[in-house]
Short mmCIF file of C-alpha atoms and ligand atoms in Angstrom, two decimals:
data_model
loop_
_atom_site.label_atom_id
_atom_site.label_comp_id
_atom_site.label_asym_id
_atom_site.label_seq_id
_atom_site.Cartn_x
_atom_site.Cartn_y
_atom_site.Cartn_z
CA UNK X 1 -35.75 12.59 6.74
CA UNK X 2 -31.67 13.04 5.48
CA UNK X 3 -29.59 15.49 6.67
CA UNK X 4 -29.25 18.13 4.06
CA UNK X 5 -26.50 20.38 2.72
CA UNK X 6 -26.97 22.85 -0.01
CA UNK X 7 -22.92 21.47 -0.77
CA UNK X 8 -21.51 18.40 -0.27
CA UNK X 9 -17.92 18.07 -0.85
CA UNK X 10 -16.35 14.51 -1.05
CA UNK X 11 -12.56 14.23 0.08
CA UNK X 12 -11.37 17.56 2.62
CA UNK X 13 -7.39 17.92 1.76
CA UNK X 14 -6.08 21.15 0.10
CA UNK X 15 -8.97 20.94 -2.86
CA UNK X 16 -11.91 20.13 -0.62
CA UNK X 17 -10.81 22.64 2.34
CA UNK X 18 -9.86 25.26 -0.20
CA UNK X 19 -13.48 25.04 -1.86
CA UNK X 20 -15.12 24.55 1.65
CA UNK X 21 -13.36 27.94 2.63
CA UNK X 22 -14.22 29.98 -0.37
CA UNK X 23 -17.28 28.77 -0.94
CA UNK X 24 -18.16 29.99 2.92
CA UNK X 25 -16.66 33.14 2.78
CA UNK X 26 -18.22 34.37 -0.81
CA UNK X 27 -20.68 36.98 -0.31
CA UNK X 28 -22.60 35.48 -2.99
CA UNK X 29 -23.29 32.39 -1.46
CA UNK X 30 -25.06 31.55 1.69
CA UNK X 31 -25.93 28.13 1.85
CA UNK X 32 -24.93 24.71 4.12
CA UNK X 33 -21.48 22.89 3.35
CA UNK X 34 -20.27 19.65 4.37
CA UNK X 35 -17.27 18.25 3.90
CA UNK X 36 -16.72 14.23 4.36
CA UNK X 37 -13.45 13.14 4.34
CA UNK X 38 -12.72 9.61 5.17
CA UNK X 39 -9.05 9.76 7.05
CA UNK X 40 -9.06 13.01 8.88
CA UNK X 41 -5.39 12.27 9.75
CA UNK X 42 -5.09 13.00 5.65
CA UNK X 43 -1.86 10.46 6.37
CA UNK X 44 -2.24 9.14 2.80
CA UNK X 45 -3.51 12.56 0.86
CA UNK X 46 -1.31 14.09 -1.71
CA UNK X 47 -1.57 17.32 0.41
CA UNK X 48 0.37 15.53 3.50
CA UNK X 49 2.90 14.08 1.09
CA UNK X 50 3.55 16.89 -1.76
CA UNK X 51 6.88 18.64 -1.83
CA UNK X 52 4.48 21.72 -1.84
CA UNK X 53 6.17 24.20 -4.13
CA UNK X 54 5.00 26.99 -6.24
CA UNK X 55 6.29 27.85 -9.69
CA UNK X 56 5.55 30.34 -12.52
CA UNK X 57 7.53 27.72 -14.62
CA UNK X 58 4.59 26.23 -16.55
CA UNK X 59 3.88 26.11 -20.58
CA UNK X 60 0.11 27.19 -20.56
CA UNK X 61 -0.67 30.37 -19.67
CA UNK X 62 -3.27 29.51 -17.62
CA UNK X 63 -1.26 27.36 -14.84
CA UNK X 64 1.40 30.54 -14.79
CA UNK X 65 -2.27 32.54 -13.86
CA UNK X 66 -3.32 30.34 -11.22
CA UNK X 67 0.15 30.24 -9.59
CA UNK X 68 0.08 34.03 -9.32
CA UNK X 69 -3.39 33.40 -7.85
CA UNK X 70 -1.91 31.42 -5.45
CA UNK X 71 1.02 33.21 -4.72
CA UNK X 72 -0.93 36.28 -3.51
CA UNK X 73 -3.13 33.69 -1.64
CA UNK X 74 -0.01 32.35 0.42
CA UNK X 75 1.30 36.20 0.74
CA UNK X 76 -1.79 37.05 2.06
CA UNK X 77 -2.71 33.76 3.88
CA UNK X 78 -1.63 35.03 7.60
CA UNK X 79 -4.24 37.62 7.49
CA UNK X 80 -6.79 35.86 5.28
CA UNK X 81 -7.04 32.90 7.18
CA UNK X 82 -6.96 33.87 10.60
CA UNK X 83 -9.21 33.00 12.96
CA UNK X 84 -9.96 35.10 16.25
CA UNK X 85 -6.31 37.32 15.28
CA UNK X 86 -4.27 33.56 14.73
CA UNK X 87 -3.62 33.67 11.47
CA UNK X 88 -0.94 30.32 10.24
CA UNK X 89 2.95 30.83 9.52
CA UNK X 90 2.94 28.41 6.14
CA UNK X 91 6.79 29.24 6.22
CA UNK X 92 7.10 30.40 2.80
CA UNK X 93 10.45 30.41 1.03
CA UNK X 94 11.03 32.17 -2.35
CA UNK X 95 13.94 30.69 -3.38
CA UNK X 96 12.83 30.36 -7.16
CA UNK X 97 13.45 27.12 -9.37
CA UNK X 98 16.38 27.05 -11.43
CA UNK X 99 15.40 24.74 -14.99
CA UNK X 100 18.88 23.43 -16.49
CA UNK X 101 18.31 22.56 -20.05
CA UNK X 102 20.40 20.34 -22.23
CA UNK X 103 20.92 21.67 -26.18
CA UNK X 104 17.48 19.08 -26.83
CA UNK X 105 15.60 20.73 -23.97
CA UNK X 106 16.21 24.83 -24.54
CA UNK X 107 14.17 25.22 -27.50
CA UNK X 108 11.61 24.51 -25.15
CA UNK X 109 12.83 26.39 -22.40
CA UNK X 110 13.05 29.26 -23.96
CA UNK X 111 9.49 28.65 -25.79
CA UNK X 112 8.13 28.53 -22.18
CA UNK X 113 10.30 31.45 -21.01
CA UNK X 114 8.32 33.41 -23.67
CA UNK X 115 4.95 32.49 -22.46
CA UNK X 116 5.77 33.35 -18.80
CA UNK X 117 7.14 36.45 -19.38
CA UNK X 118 4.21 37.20 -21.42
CA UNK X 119 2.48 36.72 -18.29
CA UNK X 120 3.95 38.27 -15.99
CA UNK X 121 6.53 35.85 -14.54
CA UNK X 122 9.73 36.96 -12.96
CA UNK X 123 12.10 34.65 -14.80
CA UNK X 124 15.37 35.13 -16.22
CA UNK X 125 17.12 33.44 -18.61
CA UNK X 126 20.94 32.52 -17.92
CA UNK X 127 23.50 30.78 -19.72
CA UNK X 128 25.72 28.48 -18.01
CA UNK X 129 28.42 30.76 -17.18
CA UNK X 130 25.67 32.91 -15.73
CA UNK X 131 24.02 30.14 -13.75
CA UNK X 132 27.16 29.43 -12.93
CA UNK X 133 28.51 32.60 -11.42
CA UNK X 134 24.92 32.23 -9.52
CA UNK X 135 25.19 28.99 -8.14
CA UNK X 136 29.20 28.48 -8.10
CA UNK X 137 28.62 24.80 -6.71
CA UNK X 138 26.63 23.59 -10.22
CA UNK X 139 28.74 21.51 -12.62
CA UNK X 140 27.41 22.89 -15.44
CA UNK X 141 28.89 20.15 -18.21
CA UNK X 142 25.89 19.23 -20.59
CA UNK X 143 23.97 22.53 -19.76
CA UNK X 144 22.83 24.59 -22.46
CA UNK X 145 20.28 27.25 -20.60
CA UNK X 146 19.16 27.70 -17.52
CA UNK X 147 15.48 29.46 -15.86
CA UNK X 148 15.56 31.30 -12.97
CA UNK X 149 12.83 32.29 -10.81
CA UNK X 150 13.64 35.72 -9.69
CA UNK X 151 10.92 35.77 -7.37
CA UNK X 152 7.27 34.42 -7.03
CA UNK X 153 8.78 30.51 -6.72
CA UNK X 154 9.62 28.31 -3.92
CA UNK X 155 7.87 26.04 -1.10
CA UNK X 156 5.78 26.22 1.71
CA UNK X 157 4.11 24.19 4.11
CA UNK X 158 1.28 22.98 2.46
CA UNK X 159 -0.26 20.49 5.39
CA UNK X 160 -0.16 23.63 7.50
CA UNK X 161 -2.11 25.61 4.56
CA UNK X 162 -4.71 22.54 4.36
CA UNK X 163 -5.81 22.68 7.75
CA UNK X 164 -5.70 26.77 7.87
CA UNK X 165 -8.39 26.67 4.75
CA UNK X 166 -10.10 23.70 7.52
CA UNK X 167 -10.04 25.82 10.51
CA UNK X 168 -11.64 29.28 8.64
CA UNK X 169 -14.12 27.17 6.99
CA UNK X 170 -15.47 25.68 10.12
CA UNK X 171 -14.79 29.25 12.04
CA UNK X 172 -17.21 30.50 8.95
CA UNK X 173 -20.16 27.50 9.62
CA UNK X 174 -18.75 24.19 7.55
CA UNK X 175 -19.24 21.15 8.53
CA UNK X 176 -16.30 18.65 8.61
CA UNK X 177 -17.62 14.59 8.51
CA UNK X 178 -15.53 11.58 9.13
CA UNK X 179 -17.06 9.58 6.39
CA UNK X 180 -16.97 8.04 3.29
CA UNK X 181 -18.81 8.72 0.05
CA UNK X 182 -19.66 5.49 -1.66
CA UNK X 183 -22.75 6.58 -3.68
CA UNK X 184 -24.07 9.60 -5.45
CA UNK X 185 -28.09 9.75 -6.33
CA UNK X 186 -29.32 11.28 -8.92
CA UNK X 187 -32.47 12.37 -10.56
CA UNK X 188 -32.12 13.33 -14.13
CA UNK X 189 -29.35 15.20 -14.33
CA UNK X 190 -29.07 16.57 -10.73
CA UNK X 191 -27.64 15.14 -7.78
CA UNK X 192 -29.79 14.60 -4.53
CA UNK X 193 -27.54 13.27 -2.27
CA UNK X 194 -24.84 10.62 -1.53
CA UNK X 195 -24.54 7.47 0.50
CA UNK X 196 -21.80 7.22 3.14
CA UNK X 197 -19.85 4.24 3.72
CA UNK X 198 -20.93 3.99 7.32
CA UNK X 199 -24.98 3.65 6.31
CA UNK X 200 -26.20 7.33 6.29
CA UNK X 201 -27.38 9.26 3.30
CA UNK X 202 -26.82 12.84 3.06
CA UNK X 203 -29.53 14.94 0.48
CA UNK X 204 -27.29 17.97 -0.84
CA UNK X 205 -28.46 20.78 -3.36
CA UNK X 206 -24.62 20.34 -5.08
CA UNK X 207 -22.11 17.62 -5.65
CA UNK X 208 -18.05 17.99 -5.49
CA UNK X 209 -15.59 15.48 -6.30
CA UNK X 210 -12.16 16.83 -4.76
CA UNK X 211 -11.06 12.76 -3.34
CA UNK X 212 -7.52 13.11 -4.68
CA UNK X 213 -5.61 10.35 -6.59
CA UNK X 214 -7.34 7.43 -4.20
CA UNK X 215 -11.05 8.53 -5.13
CA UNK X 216 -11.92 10.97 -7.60
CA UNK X 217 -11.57 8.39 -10.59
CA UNK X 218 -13.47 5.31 -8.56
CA UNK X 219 -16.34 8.53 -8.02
CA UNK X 220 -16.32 9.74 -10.93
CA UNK X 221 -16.87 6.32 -12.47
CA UNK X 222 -19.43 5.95 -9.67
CA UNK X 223 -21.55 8.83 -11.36
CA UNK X 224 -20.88 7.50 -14.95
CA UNK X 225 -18.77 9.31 -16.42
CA UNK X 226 -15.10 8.27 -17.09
CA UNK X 227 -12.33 10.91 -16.18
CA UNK X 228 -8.33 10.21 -17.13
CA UNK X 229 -6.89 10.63 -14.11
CA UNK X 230 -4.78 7.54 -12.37
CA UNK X 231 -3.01 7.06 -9.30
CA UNK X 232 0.81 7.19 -9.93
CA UNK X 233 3.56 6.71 -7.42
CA UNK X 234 6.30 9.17 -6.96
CA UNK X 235 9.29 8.78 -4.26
CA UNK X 236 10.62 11.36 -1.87
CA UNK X 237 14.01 11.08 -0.47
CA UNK X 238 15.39 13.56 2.31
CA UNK X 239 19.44 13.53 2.95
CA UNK X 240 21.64 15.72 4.90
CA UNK X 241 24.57 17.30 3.36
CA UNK X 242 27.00 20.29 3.85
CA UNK X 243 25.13 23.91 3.28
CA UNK X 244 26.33 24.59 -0.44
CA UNK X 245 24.32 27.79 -0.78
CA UNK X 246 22.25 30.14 1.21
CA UNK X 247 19.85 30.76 -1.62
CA UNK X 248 19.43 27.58 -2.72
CA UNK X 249 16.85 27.48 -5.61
CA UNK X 250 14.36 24.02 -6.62
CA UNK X 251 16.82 22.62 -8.92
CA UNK X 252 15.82 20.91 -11.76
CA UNK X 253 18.36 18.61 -13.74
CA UNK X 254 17.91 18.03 -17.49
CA UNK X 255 17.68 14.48 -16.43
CA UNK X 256 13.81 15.11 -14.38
CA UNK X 257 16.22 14.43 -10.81
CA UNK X 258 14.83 17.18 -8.87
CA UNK X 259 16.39 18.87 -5.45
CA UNK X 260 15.34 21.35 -3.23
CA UNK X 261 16.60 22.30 0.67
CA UNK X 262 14.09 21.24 3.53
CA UNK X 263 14.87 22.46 6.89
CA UNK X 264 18.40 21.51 7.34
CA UNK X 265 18.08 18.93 5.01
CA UNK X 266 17.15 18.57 1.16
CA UNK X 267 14.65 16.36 -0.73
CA UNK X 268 15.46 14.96 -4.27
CA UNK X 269 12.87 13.24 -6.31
CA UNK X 270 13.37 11.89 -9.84
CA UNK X 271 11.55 11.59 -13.17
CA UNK X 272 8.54 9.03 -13.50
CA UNK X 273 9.84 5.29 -12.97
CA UNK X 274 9.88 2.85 -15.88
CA UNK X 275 7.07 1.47 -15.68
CA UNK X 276 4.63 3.56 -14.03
CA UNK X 277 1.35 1.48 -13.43
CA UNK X 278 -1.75 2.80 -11.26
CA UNK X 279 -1.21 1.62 -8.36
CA UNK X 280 -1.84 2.94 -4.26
CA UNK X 281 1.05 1.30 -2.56
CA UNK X 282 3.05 3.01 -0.29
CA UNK X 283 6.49 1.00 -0.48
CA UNK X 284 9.63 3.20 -1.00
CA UNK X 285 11.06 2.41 -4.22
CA UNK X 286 14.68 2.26 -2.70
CA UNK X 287 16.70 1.51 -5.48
CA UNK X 288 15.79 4.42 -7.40
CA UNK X 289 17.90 6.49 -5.02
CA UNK X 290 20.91 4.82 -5.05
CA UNK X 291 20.70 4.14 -9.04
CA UNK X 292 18.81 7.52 -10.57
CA UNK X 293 18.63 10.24 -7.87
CA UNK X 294 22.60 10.05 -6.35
CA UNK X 295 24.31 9.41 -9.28
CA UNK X 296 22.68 12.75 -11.32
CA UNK X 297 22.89 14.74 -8.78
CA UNK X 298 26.74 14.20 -7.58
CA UNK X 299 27.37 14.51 -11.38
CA UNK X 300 25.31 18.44 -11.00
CA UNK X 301 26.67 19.09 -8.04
CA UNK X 302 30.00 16.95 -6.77
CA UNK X 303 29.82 18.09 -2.86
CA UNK X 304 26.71 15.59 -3.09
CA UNK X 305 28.68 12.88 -3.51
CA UNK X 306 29.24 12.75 0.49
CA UNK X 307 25.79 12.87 1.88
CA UNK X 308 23.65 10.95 4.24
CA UNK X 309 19.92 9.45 3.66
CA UNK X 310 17.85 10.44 6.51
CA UNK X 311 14.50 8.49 5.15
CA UNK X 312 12.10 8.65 2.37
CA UNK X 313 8.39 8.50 1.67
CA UNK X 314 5.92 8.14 -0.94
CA UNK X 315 2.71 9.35 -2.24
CA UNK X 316 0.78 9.41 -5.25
CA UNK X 317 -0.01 12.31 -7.97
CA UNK X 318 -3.40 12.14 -9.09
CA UNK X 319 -1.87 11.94 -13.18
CA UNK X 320 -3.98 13.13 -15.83
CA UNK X 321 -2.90 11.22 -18.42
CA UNK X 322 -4.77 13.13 -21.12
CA UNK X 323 -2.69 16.10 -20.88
CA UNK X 324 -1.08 16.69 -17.62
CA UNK X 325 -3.41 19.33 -17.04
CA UNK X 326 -6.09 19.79 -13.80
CA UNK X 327 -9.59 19.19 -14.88
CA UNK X 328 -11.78 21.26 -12.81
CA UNK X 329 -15.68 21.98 -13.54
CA UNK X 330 -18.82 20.85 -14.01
CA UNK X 331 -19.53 16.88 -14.31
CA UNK X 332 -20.53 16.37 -17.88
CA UNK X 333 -24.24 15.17 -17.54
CA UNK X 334 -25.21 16.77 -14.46
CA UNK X 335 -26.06 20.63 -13.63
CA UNK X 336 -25.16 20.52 -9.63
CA UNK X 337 -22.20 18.00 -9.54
CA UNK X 338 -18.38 19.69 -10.22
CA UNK X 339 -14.91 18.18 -9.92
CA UNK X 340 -11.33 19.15 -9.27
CA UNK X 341 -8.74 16.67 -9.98
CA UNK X 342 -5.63 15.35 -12.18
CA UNK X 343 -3.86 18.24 -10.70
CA UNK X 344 -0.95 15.85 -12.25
CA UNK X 345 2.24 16.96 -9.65
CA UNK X 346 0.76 20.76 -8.99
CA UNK X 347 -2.28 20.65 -6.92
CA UNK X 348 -1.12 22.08 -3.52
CA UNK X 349 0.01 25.02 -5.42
CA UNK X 350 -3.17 25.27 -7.60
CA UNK X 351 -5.80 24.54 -4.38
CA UNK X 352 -6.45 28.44 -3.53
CA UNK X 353 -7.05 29.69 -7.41
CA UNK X 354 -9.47 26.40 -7.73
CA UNK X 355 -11.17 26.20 -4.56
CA UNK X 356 -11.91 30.00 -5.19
CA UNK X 357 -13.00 29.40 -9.07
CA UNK X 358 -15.13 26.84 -7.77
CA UNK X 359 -16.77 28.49 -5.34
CA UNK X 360 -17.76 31.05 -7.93
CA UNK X 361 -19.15 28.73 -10.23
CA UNK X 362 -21.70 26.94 -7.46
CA UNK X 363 -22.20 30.71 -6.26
CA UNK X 364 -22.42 32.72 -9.45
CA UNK X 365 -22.68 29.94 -12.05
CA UNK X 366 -19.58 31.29 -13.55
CA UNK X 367 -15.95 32.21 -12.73
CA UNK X 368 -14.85 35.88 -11.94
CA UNK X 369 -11.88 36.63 -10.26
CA UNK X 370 -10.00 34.10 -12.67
CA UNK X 371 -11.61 32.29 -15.95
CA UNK X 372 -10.72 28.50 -15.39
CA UNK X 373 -12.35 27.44 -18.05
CA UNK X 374 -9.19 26.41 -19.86
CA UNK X 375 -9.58 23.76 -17.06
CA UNK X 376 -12.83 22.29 -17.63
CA UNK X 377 -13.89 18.85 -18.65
CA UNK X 378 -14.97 19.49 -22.29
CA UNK X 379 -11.64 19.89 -24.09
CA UNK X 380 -11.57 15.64 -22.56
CA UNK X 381 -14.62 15.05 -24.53
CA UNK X 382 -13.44 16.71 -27.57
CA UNK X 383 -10.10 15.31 -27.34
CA UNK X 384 -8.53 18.67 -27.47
CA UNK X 385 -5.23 18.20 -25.26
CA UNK X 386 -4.31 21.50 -23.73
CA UNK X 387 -0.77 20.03 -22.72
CA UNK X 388 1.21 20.90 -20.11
CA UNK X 389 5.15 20.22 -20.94
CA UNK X 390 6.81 21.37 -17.71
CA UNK X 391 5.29 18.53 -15.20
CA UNK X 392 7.73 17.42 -12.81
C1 FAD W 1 5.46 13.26 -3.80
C2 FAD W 1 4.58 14.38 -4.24
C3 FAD W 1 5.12 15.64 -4.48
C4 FAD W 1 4.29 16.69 -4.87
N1 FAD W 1 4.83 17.93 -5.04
C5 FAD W 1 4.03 18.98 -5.33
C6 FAD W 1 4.57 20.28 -5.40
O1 FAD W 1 5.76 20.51 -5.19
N2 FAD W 1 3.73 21.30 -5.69
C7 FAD W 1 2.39 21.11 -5.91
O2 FAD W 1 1.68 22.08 -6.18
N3 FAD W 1 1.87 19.87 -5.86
C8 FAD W 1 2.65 18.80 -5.56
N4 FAD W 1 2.13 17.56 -5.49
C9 FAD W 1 0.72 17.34 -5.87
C10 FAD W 1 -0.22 17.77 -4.78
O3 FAD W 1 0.22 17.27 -3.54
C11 FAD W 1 -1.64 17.26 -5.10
O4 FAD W 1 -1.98 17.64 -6.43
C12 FAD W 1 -2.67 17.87 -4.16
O5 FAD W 1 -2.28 17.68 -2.83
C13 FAD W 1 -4.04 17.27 -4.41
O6 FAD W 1 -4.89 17.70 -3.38
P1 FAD W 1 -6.36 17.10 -3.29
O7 FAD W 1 -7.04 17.77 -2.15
O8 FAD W 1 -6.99 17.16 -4.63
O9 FAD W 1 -6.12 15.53 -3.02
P2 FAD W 1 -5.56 14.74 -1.75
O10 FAD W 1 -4.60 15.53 -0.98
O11 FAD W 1 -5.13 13.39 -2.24
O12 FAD W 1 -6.85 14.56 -0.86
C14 FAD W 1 -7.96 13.79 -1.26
C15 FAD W 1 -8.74 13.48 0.02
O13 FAD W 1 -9.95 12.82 -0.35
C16 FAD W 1 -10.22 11.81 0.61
N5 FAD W 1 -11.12 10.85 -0.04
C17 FAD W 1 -10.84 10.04 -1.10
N6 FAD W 1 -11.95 9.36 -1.47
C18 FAD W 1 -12.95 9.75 -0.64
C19 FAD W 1 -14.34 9.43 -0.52
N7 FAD W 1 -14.90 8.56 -1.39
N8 FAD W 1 -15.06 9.99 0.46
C20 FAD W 1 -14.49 10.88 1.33
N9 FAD W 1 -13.17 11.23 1.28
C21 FAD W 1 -12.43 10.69 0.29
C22 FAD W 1 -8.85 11.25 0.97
O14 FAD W 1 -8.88 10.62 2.25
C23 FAD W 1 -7.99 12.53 0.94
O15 FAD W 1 -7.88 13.12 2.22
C24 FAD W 1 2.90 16.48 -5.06
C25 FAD W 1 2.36 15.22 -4.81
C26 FAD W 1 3.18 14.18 -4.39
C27 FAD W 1 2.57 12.84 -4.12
#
């Protein structure tokens, strides 16, 4: 006879682990999980590669809730996930983002600014003399407004966050699985179990789909049902350059280059290449440095134009090209099977507030501590966008 789980969970980054966690430390639930994850080295997940920041800088309200969610996750995270009094340092930095809008971009900077405040969000709006007195190395030519995260925004380590959520869900009874899922069986409209690329068959009570930009679409499609959600490259490129500011914030050029400091180094990345197929290689895009990313940012800020590449890497958002928006839920035709993905540039960020929605919605058959509903597969089917503008 299988093996059986009452949850299987396919792919065991910062989605999968999250879920695996929450789901065995709810109260409400008591039940068998399993995690398979095919590269336990997670060298090619999102979660190893992300520039893992948080931000209360979103246009729907309910991304700005589930970033609160999971900032008072990662405030909390040394205590909360601690196992036997060792709880993880996920070297949190609230440095805040700093948007720069052009005169075409601060309509909708301050149409966003209105939404996070009405949320909650600690972010002020400067003009550039103010952003400027703030950050005296900005060139602020071409800069109409600026948004500043006062607090609640910055970075973290998110691989160390991944296998924190890993090590409390196996101190708590989960089962971790080198494996691949290749098949899900169904009868009717539940799933009974899924076939693993290395023979075995697993029988499980519930399905979840949380494979990332390399597997939640092919799994998805697996089970039948189409979900918009493709693999797109984005670069990362880390330099060394003289300190031009203790409290350096994630900046944000009205051009999409981004910048943030690392260590003793920074990371820049830019705005989507031209084109932008789905695709899963893993080759730099070199160029792009030396022709986007330098040139905008020595223009922002001109002590960049001495600096030093110290290497680069790249990984691959899982895009929702619908709207940019996560779609997390139940899989339309089935009553046990769920999904989290198109997390579209903010999934590290998002993983505690969905891994703990999710677990309430196997547990309780609804959500509770957050309504993520917003989230959920339907407004695809209707073809009811709920677009997100600020995606980086
Ligand atoms: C360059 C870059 C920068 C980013 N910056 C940020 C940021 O600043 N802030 C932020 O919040 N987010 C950021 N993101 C996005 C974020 O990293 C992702 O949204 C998030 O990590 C997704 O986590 P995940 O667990 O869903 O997927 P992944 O981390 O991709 O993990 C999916 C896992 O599933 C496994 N898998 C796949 N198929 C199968 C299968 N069939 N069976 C078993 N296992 C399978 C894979 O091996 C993988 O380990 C960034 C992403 C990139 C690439």
């Amino acid at each position: 006879m299988a093996e059986t789980y009452d949850v299987a969970i396919a792919g065991g980054a910062a989605h999968g682990s999250s879920l695996a966690y929450h789901l065995s430390a709810n109260p409400g639930f008591s039940g068998r999980v399993l995690v398979i994850e095919r590269d336990p080295t997670y060298a090619r997940a999102a979660t190893s590669l992300s520039l893992s920041s948080i931000r209360q800088q979103f246009s729907c309200a309910v991304n700005i809730r589930v970033a609160q969610a999971g900032l008072a996750f990662l405030r909390a995270a040394k205590e909360t996930l601690a196992v036997d009094g060792d709880g993880p340092d996920l070297h949190f930095r609230e440095n805040g983002y700093l948007y720069l809008a052009s005169e075409a971009g601060a309509e909708t900077l301050r149409a966003n600014h209105a939404v996070q405040t009405a949320e909650g969000a600690d972010i002020a709006l400067l003009d550039p003399e103010a952003a400027k007195a703030r950050f005296p190395f900005l060139n602020t030519d071409g800069v109409a407004l600026a948004a500043l995260g006062l607090s609640g925004e910055g970075w973290f380590d998110s691989y160390t966050m991944m296998q924190a959520f890993r090590r409390k869900a196996i101190s708590l009874g989960a089962k971790y699985l080198q494996d691949e899922v290749v098949a899900v069986e169904r009868e009717g409209a539940r799933v009974t179990g899924v076939r693993l690329a290395s023979g075995r068959r697993i029988g499980c009570g519930a399905f979840v789909n949380t494979a990332g930009a390399s597997g939640a679409a092919s799994l998805a499609r697996e089970m039948g049902v189409a979900i918009p959600v493709e693999s797109r490259k984005r670069c990362v490129f880390v330099f060394e350059a003289a300190q031009v500011h203790e409290k350096f914030p994630l900046l944000i050029d009205p051009s999409g280059v981004y910048v943030r400091p690392e260590g003793r180094h920074y990371v820049i990345g830019g705005p989507p290449p031209e084109p932008d197929p789905d695709c899963e290689d893993f080759e730099v895009d070199w160029p792009q440095f030396e022709e986007v990313l330098w040139p905008a940012l020595a223009a922002r800020i001109p002590a960049f134009e001495a600096l030093k590449l110290v290497r680069a890497w790249a990984g691959h958002y899982d895009l929702n090209v619908f709207d940019h928006n996560a779609i997390v839920g139940r899989l339309p035709g089935y009553d046990n099977a769920y999904l989290a993905c198109g997390f579209s540039g903010h999934g590290v960020q998002q993983a505690p507030a969905v891994g703990r929605g999710l677990a309430e919605l196997i547990a309780y058959g609804g959500y509770r501590a957050l309504d993520l509903s917003d989230f959920s597969f339907e407004r695809i089917a209707a073809g009811r966008p709920l677009l997100e503008r600020n995606v980086i």
